[in-house]
Short mmCIF file of C-alpha atoms in Angstrom, two decimals:
data_model
loop_
_atom_site.label_atom_id
_atom_site.label_comp_id
_atom_site.label_asym_id
_atom_site.label_seq_id
_atom_site.Cartn_x
_atom_site.Cartn_y
_atom_site.Cartn_z
CA MET Q 1 0.54 -0.38 18.32
CA SER Q 2 4.33 0.67 18.25
CA GLU Q 3 4.91 4.55 17.03
CA LEU Q 4 5.01 4.72 13.46
CA ASP Q 5 8.41 6.10 11.94
CA ALA Q 6 8.26 9.33 9.05
CA GLU Q 7 8.43 7.14 6.27
CA ASP Q 8 5.72 5.08 7.26
CA VAL Q 9 3.59 7.89 8.02
CA LYS Q 10 4.44 9.02 4.55
CA ILE Q 11 3.03 6.04 2.80
CA ILE Q 12 -0.04 6.30 4.69
CA THR Q 13 -0.39 9.73 3.92
CA LEU Q 14 -0.07 9.38 0.43
CA ALA Q 15 -2.34 6.01 0.45
CA ARG Q 16 -5.14 8.64 1.96
CA SER Q 17 -4.68 11.42 -0.56
CA THR Q 18 -4.67 8.97 -3.60
CA ARG Q 19 -8.17 7.37 -2.29
CA ALA Q 20 -9.53 10.93 -1.50
CA ARG Q 21 -8.37 12.09 -4.97
CA VAL Q 22 -9.84 9.10 -6.98
CA GLY Q 23 -12.79 8.75 -4.57
CA GLY Q 24 -12.23 5.00 -4.51
CA GLY Q 25 -12.66 2.56 -1.93
CA GLU Q 26 -8.88 2.13 -1.64
CA GLY Q 27 -5.64 3.81 -1.77
CA ALA Q 28 -2.23 2.21 -1.21
CA ALA Q 29 1.47 2.97 -1.78
CA VAL Q 30 4.38 1.02 -1.60
CA ARG Q 31 8.27 2.04 -0.91
CA ASP Q 32 10.83 -0.03 -2.69
CA GLU Q 33 14.28 -0.91 -1.84
CA THR Q 34 15.72 2.53 -2.66
CA GLY Q 35 13.13 4.38 -0.74
CA ARG Q 36 11.15 5.54 -3.78
CA THR Q 37 7.46 5.71 -3.33
CA TYR Q 38 4.51 4.29 -5.45
CA ALA Q 39 0.97 5.43 -4.57
CA ALA Q 40 -1.99 4.34 -6.16
CA GLY Q 41 -6.01 3.65 -5.85
CA SER Q 42 -7.99 0.51 -7.14
CA VAL Q 43 -8.95 -0.19 -10.72
CA GLU Q 44 -12.44 -1.47 -11.64
CA LEU Q 45 -13.21 -1.53 -15.55
CA PRO Q 46 -15.35 -4.04 -17.04
CA SER Q 47 -12.20 -6.10 -18.23
CA LEU Q 48 -9.80 -5.29 -15.17
CA LYS Q 49 -10.22 -5.36 -11.66
CA LEU Q 50 -7.19 -4.68 -9.19
CA SER Q 51 -6.66 -3.46 -5.73
CA ALA Q 52 -5.01 -0.58 -4.69
CA LEU Q 53 -2.22 -2.48 -3.57
CA GLN Q 54 -1.73 -4.61 -6.60
CA VAL Q 55 -1.79 -1.29 -8.77
CA ALA Q 56 1.09 -0.03 -6.38
CA VAL Q 57 3.05 -2.88 -6.36
CA ALA Q 58 2.71 -3.39 -10.43
CA MET Q 59 4.00 0.41 -10.68
CA ALA Q 60 6.99 -0.28 -8.63
CA VAL Q 61 7.67 -3.37 -10.58
CA SER Q 62 7.24 -1.73 -13.68
CA SER Q 63 9.74 1.18 -12.45
CA GLY Q 64 12.48 -1.23 -11.49
CA ALA Q 65 12.02 -2.01 -8.03
CA GLU Q 66 13.47 -5.23 -6.88
CA SER Q 67 11.94 -5.63 -3.79
CA LEU Q 68 9.83 -3.77 -0.81
CA GLU Q 69 10.24 -2.15 2.76
CA ALA Q 70 6.92 -1.57 3.28
CA ALA Q 71 3.45 -1.17 1.84
CA ALA Q 72 0.29 0.99 3.35
CA VAL Q 73 -3.49 0.54 2.36
CA VAL Q 74 -6.33 2.61 3.10
CA THR Q 75 -9.31 0.73 3.15
CA GLU Q 76 -13.08 -0.09 4.49
CA ASP Q 77 -11.81 -3.89 4.23
CA GLU Q 78 -10.86 -5.55 7.27
CA ALA Q 79 -8.81 -8.20 5.49
CA PRO Q 80 -7.61 -6.56 2.20
CA ASP Q 81 -5.35 -9.20 -0.15
CA ILE Q 82 -1.69 -8.35 0.25
CA ALA Q 83 -0.26 -11.43 -1.94
CA ALA Q 84 1.18 -8.61 -4.37
CA VAL Q 85 2.98 -7.28 -1.53
CA ARG Q 86 4.39 -10.65 -0.62
CA ASP Q 87 5.60 -11.52 -4.21
CA LEU Q 88 8.10 -8.53 -4.06
CA GLY Q 89 8.50 -7.97 -0.39
CA PRO Q 90 7.88 -11.28 2.11
CA LYS Q 91 8.86 -9.47 5.11
CA ALA Q 92 7.37 -6.06 4.10
CA PRO Q 93 5.10 -4.96 6.94
CA VAL Q 94 1.69 -3.97 5.33
CA LEU Q 95 0.12 -1.21 7.26
CA VAL Q 96 -3.90 -1.25 7.09
CA ALA Q 97 -5.45 1.86 7.97
CA GLY Q 98 -8.95 3.30 7.80
CA PRO Q 99 -10.19 6.24 6.01
CA ASP Q 100 -9.03 8.39 8.74
CA GLY Q 101 -5.57 7.38 8.60
CA ALA Q 102 -5.68 5.41 11.82
CA VAL Q 103 -3.73 2.32 11.44
CA ARG Q 104 -5.94 -0.81 12.47
CA ALA Q 105 -3.15 -3.45 11.79
CA VAL Q 106 0.35 -4.08 11.15
CA LEU Q 107 0.59 -7.51 8.54
CA ARG Q 108 3.70 -9.52 8.55
CA SER Q 109 5.04 -12.23 7.16
#
């Protein structure tokens, strides 16, 4: 796997720390077209279930983001759902990392 740039390392770190803070199964972070980042954990309520990526994308959209440059998800899931990322960033790479922060895959369009 190619070397990650500092901004990609940052969103992986944000995703890991969010996952640890909330004690959830997933943490995610996205970077918008202006470089702002949004980090989130998954939501599991009786009436609402959202992946960490879905929450992070929703946070970006609700803050005025028009596109995404990159996304990261820290999960044990081998095939996370990246549809929400594709809605806002059709070509944004999605870094999939394990709980240890090691990148297992980079999903591209």
